[in-house]
Coordinates of N, CA and C in Angstrom, one line a residue:
M1 N 6.5 -8.8 -4.1 CA 6.5 -7.2 -3.7 C 7.7 -6.9 -2.5
Q2 N 8.4 -6.0 -2.9 CA 10.1 -5.5 -2.0 C 9.9 -4.0 -1.3
I3 N 10.1 -4.6 0.1 CA 10.2 -3.7 1.1 C 11.5 -3.0 0.8
L4 N 11.4 -1.4 1.0 CA 12.3 -0.5 0.5 C 12.9 0.1 2.2
R5 N 14.3 -0.3 2.1 CA 14.5 0.0 3.3 C 15.9 1.2 3.4
C6 N 16.0 1.4 2.3 CA 17.6 1.8 1.9 C 17.0 3.2 1.9
P7 N 17.6 4.1 2.9 CA 17.3 5.7 2.8 C 17.7 6.3 1.3
A8 N 18.6 6.3 0.2 CA 18.9 6.7 -0.6 C 17.1 5.9 -1.6
Q9 N 16.9 4.9 -1.5 CA 15.5 4.7 -2.5 C 13.9 5.4 -2.0
L10 N 14.3 5.5 -0.5 CA 13.0 6.0 0.0 C 13.2 7.6 -0.4
Q11 N 14.0 7.9 -0.6 CA 14.4 9.4 -0.8 C 13.7 9.7 -2.3
L12 N 15.0 9.0 -3.0 CA 14.1 8.4 -4.6 C 12.4 8.7 -4.8
L13 N 12.1 7.7 -4.5 CA 10.3 7.3 -4.3 C 9.8 8.5 -3.7
E14 N 10.0 9.3 -3.0 CA 9.6 10.7 -2.0 C 9.7 11.9 -3.3
E15 N 10.2 11.7 -4.1 CA 11.0 12.8 -4.8 C 9.9 12.7 -5.9
T16 N 10.1 11.0 -6.2 CA 8.9 10.4 -7.9 C 7.5 10.9 -7.2
L17 N 6.8 10.1 -6.3 CA 5.8 10.8 -5.7 C 5.5 11.9 -5.9
R18 N 6.3 13.2 -5.6 CA 6.0 14.6 -5.2 C 5.5 15.1 -6.4
K19 N 6.2 14.9 -7.4 CA 5.6 14.7 -9.1 C 4.3 14.5 -9.2
S20 N 3.7 13.8 -8.6 CA 1.8 13.0 -8.9 C 1.0 13.3 -8.4
L21 N 1.4 14.7 -7.0 CA 0.3 15.0 -6.2 C -0.8 15.7 -7.2
P22 N -1.8 15.4 -6.8 CA -2.4 14.8 -5.3 C -2.6 13.8 -5.1
T23 N -2.6 13.0 -6.0 CA -3.2 11.7 -6.2 C -1.7 10.5 -5.5
T24 N -1.0 10.5 -5.4 CA 0.2 10.0 -4.5 C 0.0 10.3 -3.0
L25 N -0.5 11.5 -2.5 CA -1.0 11.7 -1.0 C -1.4 10.2 0.1
P26 N -1.9 9.7 0.0 CA -2.1 8.8 0.3 C -1.2 7.8 0.9
V27 N 0.2 8.0 -0.1 CA 1.2 6.7 0.2 C 2.4 7.8 1.0
L28 N 2.7 9.0 0.4 CA 3.2 9.8 0.4 C 3.7 10.3 1.7
G29 N 2.8 10.6 2.8 CA 3.0 10.5 4.1 C 3.4 9.9 4.3
T30 N 3.5 8.4 4.4 CA 3.9 7.4 4.9 C 6.0 6.9 4.6
V31 N 5.5 7.4 3.4 CA 6.9 7.2 2.8 C 7.5 8.4 3.3
M32 N 7.6 9.6 3.6 CA 8.4 10.4 4.6 C 8.5 9.8 5.9
T33 N 7.5 9.6 6.3 CA 7.4 8.9 7.9 C 8.6 7.7 8.1
V34 N 8.9 6.9 7.2 CA 9.6 6.1 6.7 C 10.9 6.4 6.8
A35 N 11.3 7.3 6.1 CA 12.9 7.8 5.4 C 13.2 8.5 6.9
R36 N 12.3 9.3 7.5 CA 13.0 10.2 8.8 C 12.4 9.1 10.2
G37 N 12.9 8.2 9.7 CA 13.0 7.2 10.9 C 12.0 6.2 11.6
N38 N 10.6 6.1 11.3 CA 9.6 5.6 11.0 C 9.3 5.4 12.3
P39 N 8.6 6.1 13.3 CA 8.5 5.8 14.2 C 7.2 5.2 14.8
A40 N 6.5 5.2 13.6 CA 5.2 4.7 13.6 C 4.9 2.6 13.2
S41 N 6.1 2.0 12.7 CA 6.4 0.7 12.3 C 5.8 0.8 11.2
H42 N 5.7 1.8 9.9 CA 5.3 1.3 8.8 C 6.4 0.9 8.0
E43 N 5.8 0.1 7.0 CA 6.5 -0.5 5.6 C 6.3 0.2 4.5
V44 N 7.1 0.2 3.4 CA 7.4 0.9 2.0 C 7.2 -0.1 1.2
L45 N 6.4 -0.9 -0.1 CA 6.7 -1.5 -0.4 C 6.3 -1.2 -2.1
V46 N 7.0 -1.8 -3.0 CA 7.0 -1.7 -4.1 C 6.9 -3.0 -4.8
D47 N 6.4 -3.0 -6.4 CA 5.9 -4.3 -7.1 C 7.5 -4.3 -7.5
S48 N 8.3 -3.4 -8.3 CA 9.7 -3.7 -8.4 C 10.3 -2.3 -8.3
W49 N 11.8 -2.6 -8.3 CA 12.6 -1.3 -8.2 C 13.7 -0.9 -9.2
P50 N 14.0 0.4 -9.7 CA 13.3 1.4 -9.8 C 12.4 1.9 -10.0
H51 N 11.8 1.3 -11.4 CA 10.7 1.3 -11.9 C 9.5 0.3 -11.5
F52 N 8.7 1.0 -10.5 CA 7.9 0.2 -10.2 C 6.3 0.8 -10.8
G53 N 5.5 0.1 -10.4 CA 4.2 -0.1 -11.2 C 3.2 0.6 -10.3
I54 N 3.4 0.1 -8.6 CA 2.5 -0.1 -7.4 C 3.2 0.5 -6.4
V55 N 3.0 1.3 -5.4 CA 3.7 1.5 -4.3 C 2.6 1.1 -2.6
L56 N 2.6 0.3 -2.1 CA 1.7 0.0 -0.5 C 2.8 0.4 -0.1
T57 N 1.9 0.9 0.9 CA 2.4 1.2 2.9 C 1.6 0.7 3.7
R58 N 2.2 0.4 4.6 CA 0.7 -1.0 6.2 C 1.7 -0.6 6.7
L59 N 1.3 -1.2 8.1 CA 1.8 -1.2 9.0 C 2.5 -2.5 9.5
R60 N 4.1 -2.8 10.1 CA 4.5 -3.9 9.8 C 3.9 -5.2 10.1
P61 N 3.5 -6.3 9.8 CA 2.5 -7.3 10.2 C 2.8 -7.6 11.5
E62 N 4.3 -7.4 12.2 CA 4.4 -8.2 13.4 C 3.7 -7.2 14.4
E63 N 3.1 -5.8 13.9 CA 2.7 -5.3 15.0 C 1.0 -5.4 14.8
H64 N 0.5 -6.3 14.2 CA -1.0 -6.9 14.2 C -1.1 -7.5 15.4
R65 N -2.2 -6.7 16.0 CA -2.8 -7.6 17.5 C -4.1 -8.5 17.1
D66 N -4.6 -8.2 16.5 CA -6.0 -8.3 16.2 C -6.6 -8.9 14.6
P67 N -6.4 -9.7 14.0 CA -6.5 -10.0 12.8 C -7.6 -9.6 12.0
R68 N -9.0 -9.4 12.6 CA -10.1 -8.7 12.9 C -10.1 -7.0 12.8
D69 N -9.3 -6.4 12.9 CA -9.2 -5.1 12.9 C -9.0 -4.5 11.8
Y70 N -9.4 -3.7 10.9 CA -9.3 -3.4 9.5 C -8.7 -2.0 9.5
Y71 N -9.0 -1.3 11.4 CA -8.6 0.3 11.5 C -7.4 -0.4 11.4
T72 N -6.1 -1.1 11.9 CA -4.7 -1.0 12.5 C -4.3 -1.4 11.3
N73 N -5.3 -2.4 10.5 CA -4.6 -2.9 9.0 C -4.9 -2.3 7.7
Q74 N -4.2 -0.7 7.6 CA -4.5 -0.2 6.6 C -3.9 -0.2 5.7
L75 N -4.3 -0.1 4.2 CA -3.1 -0.2 3.5 C -3.5 0.7 2.5
A76 N -2.2 2.1 2.1 CA -2.1 3.2 1.2 C -1.7 2.0 0.1
V77 N -2.5 2.9 -1.0 CA -1.7 2.3 -2.0 C -1.8 3.5 -3.3
F78 N -0.9 3.5 -4.2 CA -1.2 4.1 -5.5 C 0.0 3.5 -6.6
Y79 N -0.8 3.7 -7.5 CA -0.3 2.4 -8.9 C -0.5 3.1 -10.0
R80 N 0.3 2.6 -10.8 CA 0.6 3.8 -11.9 C -0.1 2.9 -13.2
D81 N -0.3 1.5 -13.1 CA -1.7 1.0 -13.9 C -2.1 0.0 -13.4
E82 N -3.5 0.0 -13.3 CA -4.9 -0.9 -12.7 C -4.0 -2.6 -13.0
G83 N -3.2 -2.8 -13.6 CA -2.7 -4.5 -14.1 C -1.8 -4.3 -12.2
A84 N -1.0 -3.7 -12.3 CA -0.5 -3.9 -11.3 C -1.2 -3.9 -10.0
L85 N -2.7 -3.0 -10.2 CA -3.2 -3.2 -8.6 C -4.4 -4.2 -8.3
Q86 N -4.9 -4.8 -9.9 CA -5.2 -6.3 -9.9 C -4.3 -7.1 -9.4
A87 N -3.2 -7.3 -9.7 CA -2.0 -8.5 -9.1 C -1.9 -8.7 -8.0
L88 N -1.8 -6.9 -7.5 CA -1.8 -7.0 -5.6 C -3.1 -7.4 -5.0
L89 N -4.0 -7.2 -5.8 CA -5.6 -7.5 -5.0 C -6.1 -9.0 -4.8
R90 N -5.2 -9.8 -6.1 CA -5.9 -11.1 -6.5 C -4.7 -12.3 -5.3
G91 N -3.5 -11.7 -5.3 CA -2.9 -12.4 -4.9 C -1.5 -12.2 -4.2
T92 N -1.3 -11.9 -3.4 CA 0.1 -12.0 -3.5 C 0.0 -11.3 -1.0
E93 N 1.5 -12.1 -1.1 CA 1.7 -11.6 0.6 C 1.5 -10.6 0.5
A94 N 1.4 -9.3 0.3 CA 1.3 -7.6 0.9 C -0.1 -7.7 1.3
V95 N -1.3 -8.4 0.4 CA -2.2 -8.0 0.8 C -3.0 -9.6 1.0
T96 N -3.1 -10.0 2.7 CA -3.5 -11.4 2.7 C -5.1 -11.5 2.7
R97 N -5.9 -12.6 3.1 CA -7.2 -12.6 3.3 C -7.6 -13.4 4.3
A98 N -6.3 -13.1 5.2 CA -6.4 -13.7 6.9 C -6.8 -12.6 7.3
R99 N -6.8 -11.2 7.2 CA -6.9 -10.6 7.6 C -8.0 -9.0 7.3
A100 N -8.7 -8.4 7.7 CA -9.4 -7.6 7.4 C -8.9 -6.4 7.2
F101 N -9.0 -5.5 6.2 CA -8.5 -4.2 6.0 C -8.8 -3.0 5.2
Q102 N -8.3 -2.1 5.1 CA -8.6 -0.6 4.2 C -7.5 -0.5 3.7
I103 N -8.6 -0.6 2.9 CA -7.6 0.1 1.3 C -7.7 1.6 1.3
L104 N -6.3 2.3 1.2 CA -7.2 4.0 0.7 C -6.2 4.3 -0.5
G105 N -6.9 5.0 -1.2 CA -6.0 5.3 -2.1 C -7.2 7.0 -3.0
M106 N -6.6 7.5 -3.7 CA -7.5 8.6 -4.4 C -7.3 8.4 -6.0
Q107 N -7.5 6.9 -6.6 CA -6.9 7.1 -8.1 C -8.6 6.7 -8.4
D108 N -8.7 7.2 -9.7 CA -10.2 6.1 -10.0 C -9.8 4.7 -10.7
G109 N -10.9 4.2 -10.0 CA -11.1 2.8 -11.1 C -10.7 1.8 -9.1
L110 N -10.3 2.3 -8.0 CA -9.6 1.7 -7.3 C -10.9 0.9 -6.7
D111 N -11.7 1.6 -6.7 CA -13.3 0.8 -5.8 C -13.6 -0.1 -6.9
E112 N -13.9 -0.3 -8.0 CA -14.2 -0.8 -8.8 C -13.4 -2.6 -9.2
A113 N -12.1 -1.7 -8.8 CA -11.0 -2.6 -9.2 C -11.0 -4.0 -7.6
V114 N -11.5 -3.1 -6.4 CA -11.4 -3.8 -5.0 C -12.8 -4.4 -5.2
Q115 N -13.9 -4.3 -5.4 CA -15.3 -4.6 -5.8 C -15.1 -6.2 -6.3
E116 N -14.3 -6.2 -8.0 CA -14.5 -6.9 -8.8 C -13.4 -8.1 -8.4
V117 N -12.5 -7.8 -7.4 CA -11.9 -9.1 -7.2 C -12.2 -9.6 -5.8
A118 N -13.1 -8.7 -5.1 CA -13.7 -9.2 -4.0 C -15.1 -9.9 -4.2
S119 N -15.7 -9.9 -5.2 CA -16.9 -10.4 -5.8 C -16.2 -11.7 -6.6
A120 N -15.4 -12.1 -7.6 CA -14.5 -13.2 -8.1 C -14.6 -14.5 -6.7
R121 N -14.4 -13.7 -5.6 CA -13.5 -14.7 -4.4 C -15.2 -15.1 -3.5
G122 N -15.9 -14.1 -3.6 CA -17.4 -14.1 -2.8 C -17.2 -13.5 -1.8
M123 N -16.5 -12.4 -1.5 CA -16.5 -11.9 -0.7 C -17.1 -10.6 -0.5
K124 N -17.8 -10.4 0.6 CA -18.3 -9.1 0.7 C -17.1 -7.8 0.8
V125 N -17.7 -6.8 0.5 CA -16.9 -5.5 0.8 C -17.6 -4.1 1.1
E126 N -17.2 -3.2 2.2 CA -17.9 -2.8 3.2 C -17.1 -1.3 2.6

């Protein structure tokens, strides 16, 4: 996953996400916040740029205080194909099993993908 920091990239991503509202809403707000100064210490990650398959927003890892606190480790996701989501959940540095987390998204198939990956790893999902 690649972290977007360049204002031009964030602006282009924002414009792209606006075209797919309302499904992009969980990530669009954070993209806008990061592009405008990032007072909340979030980061925006994509699998590739400029032709991304998935966008993930999260609090910067150095801001985490308690690995068991899934409220501070909220992830928001927008994906163009389920393969990118499966790859993200199965094993990337962006989503680590060392921390409890919540994943937010508005797309069909998100819950099923999370349940499938969790059961394959013998993990419980609430």
